[in-house]
mmCIF file of C-alpha atoms and ligand atoms in Angstrom:
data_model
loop_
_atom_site.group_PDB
_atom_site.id
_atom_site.type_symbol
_atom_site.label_atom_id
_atom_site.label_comp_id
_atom_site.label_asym_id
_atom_site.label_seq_id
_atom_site.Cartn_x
_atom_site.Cartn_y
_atom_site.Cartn_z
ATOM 1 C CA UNK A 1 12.510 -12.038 89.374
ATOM 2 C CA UNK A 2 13.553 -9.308 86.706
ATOM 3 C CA UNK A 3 11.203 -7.178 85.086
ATOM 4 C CA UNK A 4 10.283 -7.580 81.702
ATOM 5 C CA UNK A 5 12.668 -5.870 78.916
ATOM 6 C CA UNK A 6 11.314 -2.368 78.319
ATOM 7 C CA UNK A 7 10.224 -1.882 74.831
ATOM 8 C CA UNK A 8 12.816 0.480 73.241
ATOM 9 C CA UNK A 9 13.167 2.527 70.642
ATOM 10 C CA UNK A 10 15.729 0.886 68.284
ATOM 11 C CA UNK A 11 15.053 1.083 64.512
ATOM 12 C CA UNK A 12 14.863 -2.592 62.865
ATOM 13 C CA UNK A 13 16.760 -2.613 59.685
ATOM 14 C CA UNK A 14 14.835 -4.931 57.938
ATOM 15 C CA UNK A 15 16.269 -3.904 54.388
ATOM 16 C CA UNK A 16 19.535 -6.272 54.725
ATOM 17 C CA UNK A 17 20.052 -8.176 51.636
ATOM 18 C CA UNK A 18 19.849 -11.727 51.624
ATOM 19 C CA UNK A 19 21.369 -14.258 49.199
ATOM 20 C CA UNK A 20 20.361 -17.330 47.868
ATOM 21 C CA UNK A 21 23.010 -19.545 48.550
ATOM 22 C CA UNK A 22 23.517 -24.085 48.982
ATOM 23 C CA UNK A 23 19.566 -24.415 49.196
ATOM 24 C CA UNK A 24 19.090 -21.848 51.624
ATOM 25 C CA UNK A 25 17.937 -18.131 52.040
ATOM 26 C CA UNK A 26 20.900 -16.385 54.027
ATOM 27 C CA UNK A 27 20.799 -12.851 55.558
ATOM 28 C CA UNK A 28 23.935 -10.946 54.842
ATOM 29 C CA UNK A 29 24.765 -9.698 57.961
ATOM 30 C CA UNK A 30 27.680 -9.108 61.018
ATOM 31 C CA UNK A 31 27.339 -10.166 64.283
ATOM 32 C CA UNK A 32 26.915 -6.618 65.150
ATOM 33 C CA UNK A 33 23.911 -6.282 63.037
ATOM 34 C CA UNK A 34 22.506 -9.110 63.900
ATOM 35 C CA UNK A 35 22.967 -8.465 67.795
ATOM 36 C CA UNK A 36 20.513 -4.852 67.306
ATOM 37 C CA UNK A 37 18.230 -6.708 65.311
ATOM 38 C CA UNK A 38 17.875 -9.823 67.722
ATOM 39 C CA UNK A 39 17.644 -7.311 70.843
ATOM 40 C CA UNK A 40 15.058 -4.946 68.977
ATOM 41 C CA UNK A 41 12.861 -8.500 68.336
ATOM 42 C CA UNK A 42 13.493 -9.228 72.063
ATOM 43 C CA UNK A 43 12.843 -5.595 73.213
ATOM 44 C CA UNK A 44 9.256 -5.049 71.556
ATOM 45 C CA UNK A 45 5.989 -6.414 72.642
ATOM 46 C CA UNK A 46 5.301 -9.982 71.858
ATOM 47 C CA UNK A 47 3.554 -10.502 68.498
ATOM 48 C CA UNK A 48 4.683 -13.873 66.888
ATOM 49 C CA UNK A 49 7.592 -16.504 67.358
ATOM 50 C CA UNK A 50 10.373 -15.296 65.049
ATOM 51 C CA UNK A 51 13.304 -18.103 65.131
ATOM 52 C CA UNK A 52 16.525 -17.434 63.684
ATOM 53 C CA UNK A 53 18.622 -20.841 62.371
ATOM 54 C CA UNK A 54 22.000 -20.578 61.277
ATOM 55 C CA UNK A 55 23.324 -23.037 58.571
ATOM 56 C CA UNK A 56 27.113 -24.876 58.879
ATOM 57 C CA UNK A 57 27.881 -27.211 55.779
ATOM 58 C CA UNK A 58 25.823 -30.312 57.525
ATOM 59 C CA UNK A 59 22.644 -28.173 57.095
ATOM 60 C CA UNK A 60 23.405 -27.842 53.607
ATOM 61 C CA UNK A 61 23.539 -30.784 52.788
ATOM 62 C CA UNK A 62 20.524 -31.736 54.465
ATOM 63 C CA UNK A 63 18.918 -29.076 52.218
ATOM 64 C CA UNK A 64 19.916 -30.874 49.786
ATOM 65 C CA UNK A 65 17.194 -33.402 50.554
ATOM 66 C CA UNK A 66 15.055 -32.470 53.350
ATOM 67 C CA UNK A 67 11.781 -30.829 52.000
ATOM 68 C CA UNK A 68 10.841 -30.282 55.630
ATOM 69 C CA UNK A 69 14.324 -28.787 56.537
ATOM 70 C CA UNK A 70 13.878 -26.505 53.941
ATOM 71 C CA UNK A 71 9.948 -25.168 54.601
ATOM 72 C CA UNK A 72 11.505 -24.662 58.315
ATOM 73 C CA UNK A 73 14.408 -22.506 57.053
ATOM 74 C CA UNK A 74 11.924 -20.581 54.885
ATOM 75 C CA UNK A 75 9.842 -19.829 57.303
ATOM 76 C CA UNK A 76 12.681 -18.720 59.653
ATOM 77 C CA UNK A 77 13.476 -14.591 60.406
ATOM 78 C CA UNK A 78 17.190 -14.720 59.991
ATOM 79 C CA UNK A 79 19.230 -17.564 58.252
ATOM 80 C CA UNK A 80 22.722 -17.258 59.835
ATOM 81 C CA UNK A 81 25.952 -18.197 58.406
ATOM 82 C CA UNK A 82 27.366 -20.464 61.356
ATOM 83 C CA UNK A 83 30.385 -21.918 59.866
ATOM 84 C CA UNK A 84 33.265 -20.699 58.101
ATOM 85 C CA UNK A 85 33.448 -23.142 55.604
ATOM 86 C CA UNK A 86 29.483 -21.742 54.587
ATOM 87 C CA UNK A 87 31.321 -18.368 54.526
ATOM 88 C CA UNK A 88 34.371 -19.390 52.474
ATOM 89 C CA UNK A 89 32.332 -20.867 49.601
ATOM 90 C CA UNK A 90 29.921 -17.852 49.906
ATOM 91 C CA UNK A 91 33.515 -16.217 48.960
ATOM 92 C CA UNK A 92 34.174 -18.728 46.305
ATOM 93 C CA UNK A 93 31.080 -18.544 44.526
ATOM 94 C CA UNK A 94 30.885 -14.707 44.179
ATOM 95 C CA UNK A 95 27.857 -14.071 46.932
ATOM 96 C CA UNK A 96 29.981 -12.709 49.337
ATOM 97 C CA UNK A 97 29.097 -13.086 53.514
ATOM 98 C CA UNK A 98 30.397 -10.370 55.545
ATOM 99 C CA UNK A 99 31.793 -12.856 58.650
ATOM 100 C CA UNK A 100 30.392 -16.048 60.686
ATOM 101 C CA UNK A 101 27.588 -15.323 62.836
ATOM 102 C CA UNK A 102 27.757 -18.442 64.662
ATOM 103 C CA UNK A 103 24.734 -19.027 66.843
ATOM 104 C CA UNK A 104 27.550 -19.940 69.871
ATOM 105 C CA UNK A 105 28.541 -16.912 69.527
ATOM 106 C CA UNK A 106 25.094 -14.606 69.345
ATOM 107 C CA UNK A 107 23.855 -16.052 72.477
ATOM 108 C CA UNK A 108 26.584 -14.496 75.184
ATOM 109 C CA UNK A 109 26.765 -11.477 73.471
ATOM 110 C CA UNK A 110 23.094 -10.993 73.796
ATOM 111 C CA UNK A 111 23.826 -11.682 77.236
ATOM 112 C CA UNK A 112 26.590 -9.126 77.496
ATOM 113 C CA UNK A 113 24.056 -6.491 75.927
ATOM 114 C CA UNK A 114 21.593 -7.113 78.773
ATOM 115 C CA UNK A 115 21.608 -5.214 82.608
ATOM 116 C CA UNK A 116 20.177 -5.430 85.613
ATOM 117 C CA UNK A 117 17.768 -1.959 84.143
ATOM 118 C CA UNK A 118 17.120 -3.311 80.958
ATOM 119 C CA UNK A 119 17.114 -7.224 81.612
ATOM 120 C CA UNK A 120 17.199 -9.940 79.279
ATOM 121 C CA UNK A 121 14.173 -13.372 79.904
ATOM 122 C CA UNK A 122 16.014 -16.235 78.707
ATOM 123 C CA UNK A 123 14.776 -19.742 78.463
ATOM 124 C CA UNK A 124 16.985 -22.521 78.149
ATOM 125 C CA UNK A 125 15.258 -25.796 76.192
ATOM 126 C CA UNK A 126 17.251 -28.706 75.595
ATOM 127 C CA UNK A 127 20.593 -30.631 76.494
ATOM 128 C CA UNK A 128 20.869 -33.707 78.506
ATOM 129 C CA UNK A 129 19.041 -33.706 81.714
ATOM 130 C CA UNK A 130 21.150 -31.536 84.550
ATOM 131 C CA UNK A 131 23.223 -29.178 81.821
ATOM 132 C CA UNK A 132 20.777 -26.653 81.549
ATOM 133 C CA UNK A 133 20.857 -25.887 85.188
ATOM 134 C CA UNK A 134 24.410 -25.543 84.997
ATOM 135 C CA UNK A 135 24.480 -23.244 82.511
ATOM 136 C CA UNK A 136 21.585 -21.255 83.995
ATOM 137 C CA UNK A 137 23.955 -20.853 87.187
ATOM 138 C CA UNK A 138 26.818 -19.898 85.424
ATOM 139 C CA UNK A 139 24.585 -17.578 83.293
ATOM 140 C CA UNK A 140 23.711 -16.087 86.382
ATOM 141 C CA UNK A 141 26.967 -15.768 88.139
ATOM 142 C CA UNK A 142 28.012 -14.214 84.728
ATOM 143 C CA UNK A 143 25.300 -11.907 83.891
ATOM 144 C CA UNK A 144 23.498 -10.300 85.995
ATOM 145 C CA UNK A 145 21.471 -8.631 83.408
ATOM 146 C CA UNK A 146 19.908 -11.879 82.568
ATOM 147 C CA UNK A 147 16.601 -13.755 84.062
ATOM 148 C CA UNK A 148 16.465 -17.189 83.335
ATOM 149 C CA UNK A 149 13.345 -17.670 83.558
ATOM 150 C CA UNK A 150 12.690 -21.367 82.484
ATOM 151 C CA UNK A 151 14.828 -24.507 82.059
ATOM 152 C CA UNK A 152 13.801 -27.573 80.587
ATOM 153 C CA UNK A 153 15.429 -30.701 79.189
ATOM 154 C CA UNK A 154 13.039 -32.681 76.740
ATOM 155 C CA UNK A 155 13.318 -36.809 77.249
ATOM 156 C CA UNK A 156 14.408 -38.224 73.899
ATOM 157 C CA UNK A 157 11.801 -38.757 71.595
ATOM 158 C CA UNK A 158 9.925 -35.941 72.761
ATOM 159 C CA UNK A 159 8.653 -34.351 69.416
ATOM 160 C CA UNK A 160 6.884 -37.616 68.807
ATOM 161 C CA UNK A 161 4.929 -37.482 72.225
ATOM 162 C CA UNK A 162 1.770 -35.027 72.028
ATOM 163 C CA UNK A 163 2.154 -34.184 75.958
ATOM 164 C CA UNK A 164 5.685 -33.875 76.170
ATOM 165 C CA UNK A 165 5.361 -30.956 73.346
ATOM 166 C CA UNK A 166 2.113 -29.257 75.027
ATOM 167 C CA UNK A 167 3.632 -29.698 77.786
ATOM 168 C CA UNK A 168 6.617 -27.545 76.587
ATOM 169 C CA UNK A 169 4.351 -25.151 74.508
ATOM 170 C CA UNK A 170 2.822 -24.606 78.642
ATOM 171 C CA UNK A 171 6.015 -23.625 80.361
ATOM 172 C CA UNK A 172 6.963 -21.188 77.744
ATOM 173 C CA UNK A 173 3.500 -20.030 78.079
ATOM 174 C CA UNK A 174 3.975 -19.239 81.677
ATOM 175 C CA UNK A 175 7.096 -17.729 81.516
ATOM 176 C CA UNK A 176 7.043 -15.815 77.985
ATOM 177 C CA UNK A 177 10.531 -15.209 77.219
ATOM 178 C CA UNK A 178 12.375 -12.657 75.589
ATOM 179 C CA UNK A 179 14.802 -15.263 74.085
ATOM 180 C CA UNK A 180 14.259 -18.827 73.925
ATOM 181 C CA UNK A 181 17.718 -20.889 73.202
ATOM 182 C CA UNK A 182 16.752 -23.877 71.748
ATOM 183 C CA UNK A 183 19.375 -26.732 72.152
ATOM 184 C CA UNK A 184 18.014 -29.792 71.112
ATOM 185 C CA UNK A 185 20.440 -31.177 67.985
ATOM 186 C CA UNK A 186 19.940 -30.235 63.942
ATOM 187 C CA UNK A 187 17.848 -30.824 62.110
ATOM 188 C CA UNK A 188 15.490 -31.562 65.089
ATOM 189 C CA UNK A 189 15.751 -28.181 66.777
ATOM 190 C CA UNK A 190 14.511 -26.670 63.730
ATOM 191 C CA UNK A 191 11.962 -28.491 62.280
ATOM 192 C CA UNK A 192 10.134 -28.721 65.665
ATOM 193 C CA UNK A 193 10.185 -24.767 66.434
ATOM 194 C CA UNK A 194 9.064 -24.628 62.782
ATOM 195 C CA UNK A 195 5.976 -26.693 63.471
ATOM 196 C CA UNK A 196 5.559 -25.017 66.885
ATOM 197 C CA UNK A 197 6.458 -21.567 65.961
ATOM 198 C CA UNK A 198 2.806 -20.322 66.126
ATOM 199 C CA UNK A 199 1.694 -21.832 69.743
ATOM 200 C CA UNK A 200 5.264 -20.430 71.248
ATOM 201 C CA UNK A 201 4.981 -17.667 73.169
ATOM 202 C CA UNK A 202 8.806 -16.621 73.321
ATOM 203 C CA UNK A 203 9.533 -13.136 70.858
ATOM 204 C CA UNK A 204 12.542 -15.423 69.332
ATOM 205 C CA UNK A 205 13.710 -18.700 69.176
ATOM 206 C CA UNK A 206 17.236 -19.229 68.744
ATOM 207 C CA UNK A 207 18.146 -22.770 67.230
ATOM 208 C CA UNK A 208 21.378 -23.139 68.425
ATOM 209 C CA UNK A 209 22.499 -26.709 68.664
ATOM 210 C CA UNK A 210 24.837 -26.917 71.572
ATOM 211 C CA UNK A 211 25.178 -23.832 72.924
ATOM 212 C CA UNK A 212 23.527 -24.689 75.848
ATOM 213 C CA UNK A 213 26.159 -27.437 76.845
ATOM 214 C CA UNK A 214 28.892 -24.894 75.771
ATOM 215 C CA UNK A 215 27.401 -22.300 78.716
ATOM 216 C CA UNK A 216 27.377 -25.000 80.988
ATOM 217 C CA UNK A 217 31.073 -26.097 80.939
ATOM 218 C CA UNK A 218 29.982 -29.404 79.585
ATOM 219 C CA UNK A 219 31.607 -28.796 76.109
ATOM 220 C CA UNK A 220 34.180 -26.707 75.278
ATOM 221 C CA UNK A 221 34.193 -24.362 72.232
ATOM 222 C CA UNK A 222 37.663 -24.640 70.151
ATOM 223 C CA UNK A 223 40.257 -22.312 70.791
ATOM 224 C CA UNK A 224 40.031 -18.474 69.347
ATOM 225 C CA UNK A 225 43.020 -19.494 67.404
ATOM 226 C CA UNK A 226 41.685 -22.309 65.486
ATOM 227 C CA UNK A 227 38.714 -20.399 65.532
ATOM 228 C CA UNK A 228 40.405 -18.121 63.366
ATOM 229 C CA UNK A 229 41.898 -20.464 61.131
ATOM 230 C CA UNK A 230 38.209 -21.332 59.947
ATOM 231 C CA UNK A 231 38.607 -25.164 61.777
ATOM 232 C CA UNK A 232 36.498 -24.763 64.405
ATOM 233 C CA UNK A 233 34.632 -27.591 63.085
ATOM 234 C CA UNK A 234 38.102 -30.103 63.158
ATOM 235 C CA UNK A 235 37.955 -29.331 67.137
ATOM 236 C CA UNK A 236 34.032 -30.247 67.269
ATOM 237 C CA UNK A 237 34.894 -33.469 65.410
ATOM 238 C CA UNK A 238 38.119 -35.179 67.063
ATOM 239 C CA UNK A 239 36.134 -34.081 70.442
ATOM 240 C CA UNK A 240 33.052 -36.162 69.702
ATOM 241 C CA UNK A 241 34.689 -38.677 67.023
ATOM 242 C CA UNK A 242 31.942 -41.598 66.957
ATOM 243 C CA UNK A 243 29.532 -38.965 66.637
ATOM 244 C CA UNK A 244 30.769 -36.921 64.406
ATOM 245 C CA UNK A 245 33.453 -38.690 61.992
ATOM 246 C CA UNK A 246 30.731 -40.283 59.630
ATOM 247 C CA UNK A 247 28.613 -37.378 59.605
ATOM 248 C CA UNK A 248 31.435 -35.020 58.456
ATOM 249 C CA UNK A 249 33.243 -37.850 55.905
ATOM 250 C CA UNK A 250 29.376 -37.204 54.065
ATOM 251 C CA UNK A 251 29.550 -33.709 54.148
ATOM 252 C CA UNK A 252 33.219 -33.414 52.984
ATOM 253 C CA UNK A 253 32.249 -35.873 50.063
ATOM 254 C CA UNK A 254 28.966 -34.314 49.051
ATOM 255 C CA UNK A 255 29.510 -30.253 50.032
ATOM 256 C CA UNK A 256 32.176 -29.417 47.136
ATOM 257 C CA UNK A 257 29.383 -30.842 44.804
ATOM 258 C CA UNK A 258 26.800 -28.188 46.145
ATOM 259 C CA UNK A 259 29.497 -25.257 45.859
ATOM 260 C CA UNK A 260 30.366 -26.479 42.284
ATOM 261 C CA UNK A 261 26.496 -26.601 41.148
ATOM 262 C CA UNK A 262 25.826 -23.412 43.221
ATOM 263 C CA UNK A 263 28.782 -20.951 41.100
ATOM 264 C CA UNK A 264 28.169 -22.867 38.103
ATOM 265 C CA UNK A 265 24.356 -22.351 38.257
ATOM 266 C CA UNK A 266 24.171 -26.141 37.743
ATOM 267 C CA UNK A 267 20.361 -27.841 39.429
HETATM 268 N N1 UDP B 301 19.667 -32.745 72.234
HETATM 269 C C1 UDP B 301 18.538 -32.712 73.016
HETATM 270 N N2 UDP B 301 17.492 -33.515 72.690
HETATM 271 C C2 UDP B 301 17.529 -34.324 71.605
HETATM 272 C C3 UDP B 301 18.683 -34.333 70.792
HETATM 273 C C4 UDP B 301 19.746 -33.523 71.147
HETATM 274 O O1 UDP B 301 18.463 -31.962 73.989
HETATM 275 O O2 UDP B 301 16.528 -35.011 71.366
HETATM 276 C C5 UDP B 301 20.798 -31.847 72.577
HETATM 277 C C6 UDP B 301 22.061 -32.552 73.004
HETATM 278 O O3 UDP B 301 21.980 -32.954 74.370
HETATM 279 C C7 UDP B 301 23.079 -31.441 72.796
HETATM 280 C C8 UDP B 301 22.528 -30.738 71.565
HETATM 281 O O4 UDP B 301 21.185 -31.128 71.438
HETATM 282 O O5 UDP B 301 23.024 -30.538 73.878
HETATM 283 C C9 UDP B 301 23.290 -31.177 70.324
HETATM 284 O O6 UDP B 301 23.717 -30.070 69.663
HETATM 285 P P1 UDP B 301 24.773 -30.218 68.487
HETATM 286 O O7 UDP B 301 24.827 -28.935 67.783
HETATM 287 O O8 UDP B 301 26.036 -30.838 68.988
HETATM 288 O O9 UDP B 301 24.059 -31.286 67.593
HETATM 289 P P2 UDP B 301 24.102 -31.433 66.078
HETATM 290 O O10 UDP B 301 23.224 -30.372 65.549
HETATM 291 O O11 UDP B 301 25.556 -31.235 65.686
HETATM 292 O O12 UDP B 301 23.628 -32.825 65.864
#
């Protein structure tokens, strides 16, 4: 097994403006910036649980409503812009984001950034039972820089079940990652690292939905060239239609709504 990530000497710009934007607190920031800050967090000695959560249109609209949802994204160290569509409204409403910073995204290139001198301790929490094995083999095959150091897939239900979350809270214990990637669905991925945040001994959490199954082969992101066309989220949908259709017809119906009260400074 690796060696833990030497602390380094990287200055943390932690004077990034952030904007209030669709019920949440976002950090204006590239994926560039937010790699050196996410590596700096990962690089130092362990001192709390930061967790970074990055908003697509469905969170919004959950923060619409969810009290809960939105203690758990106060309480978070970066808010991340995941979607385009979040991004093209920031646009529309006059508080600018730089770019998408989705958290599919963050996760390999932290992995590029890591070596075999300078290696990265990744847990993988979450996905369906078997998936994050095979992502922590092709993680391996693909970076050698990285140490995955734990893998766990909670039963359903878990966050109700005292023992499963201890039980959790013990193998990150034990293994006291650099980077947790936490892959268990939204909102659930967030509010349980929120209410767990100060027993976890990982320096950050990333809540990243399925990024997990993504490294794994078991879903495939959309092409770069949709990608680029801002409808990344039209591949996620007509790939996991009964899932997805209902949840998206809701968002398309209530989101322009949010955007409207948000430039018109309407509550
Ligand atoms: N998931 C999980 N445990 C749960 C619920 C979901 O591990 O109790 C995983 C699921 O297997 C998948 C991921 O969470 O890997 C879902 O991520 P996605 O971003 O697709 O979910 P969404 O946030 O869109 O609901």
């Amino acid at each position: 097994m690796a060696t833990i990530l030497e602390p380094e000497v990287r200055t943390v710009c932690n004077d990034w403006l952030r904007v209030d934007l669709f019920g949440a607190t976002i950090d204006v920031l590239r994926m560039s910036e937010t790699l050196e800050i996410v590596l700096a967090w990962a690089a130092a000695p362990f001192d709390r649980c930061r967790y970074v959560v990055t908003p697509n249109v469905d969170h919004t609209v959950l923060l619409q409503h969810r009290q809960d949802l939105r203690a758990a994204y106060h309480d978070a160290s970066l808010v991340l812009a995941d979607g385009w569509p979040v991004v093209a409204a920031s646009r529309l409403v006059g508080k600018p984001l730089p770019e998408r910073v989705p958290g599919s995204d963050l996760v390999p290139l932290l992995m590029n950034a890591a070596s075999p001198e300078r290696p990265l301790r990744v847990f993988l929490l979450g996905a369906a039972p078997g998936v994050g094995e095979r992502a922590a083999r092709n993680i391996r095959r693909q970076w050698t820089g990285v140490d995955i150091v734990g893998v766990y897939s909670p039963p359903l239900g878990f966050e109700k079940d005292e023992g499963e979350n201890n039980k959790i809270i013990y193998l990150v214990e034990q293994t006291e990652p650099d980077v947790l990637v936490v892959g268990l669905g939204a909102p659930k991925q967030e509010l349980w690292v929120h209410a767990n945040r100060d027993r976890l001994k990982a320096k950050v959490a990333l809540c990243v939905g399925a990024t997990i199954d993504f490294l794994a082969g078991e879903k495939t992101r959309a092409p770069r060239w949709l990608q680029s066309m801002g409808l990344e989220w039209l591949h996620r949908m007509l790939s996991d239609p009964r899932r997805l259709v209902k949840r998206y017809a809701r968002d398309a119906w209530t989101f322009p709504g949010i955007v409207w009260r948000e430039k018109f400074g309407v509550r």
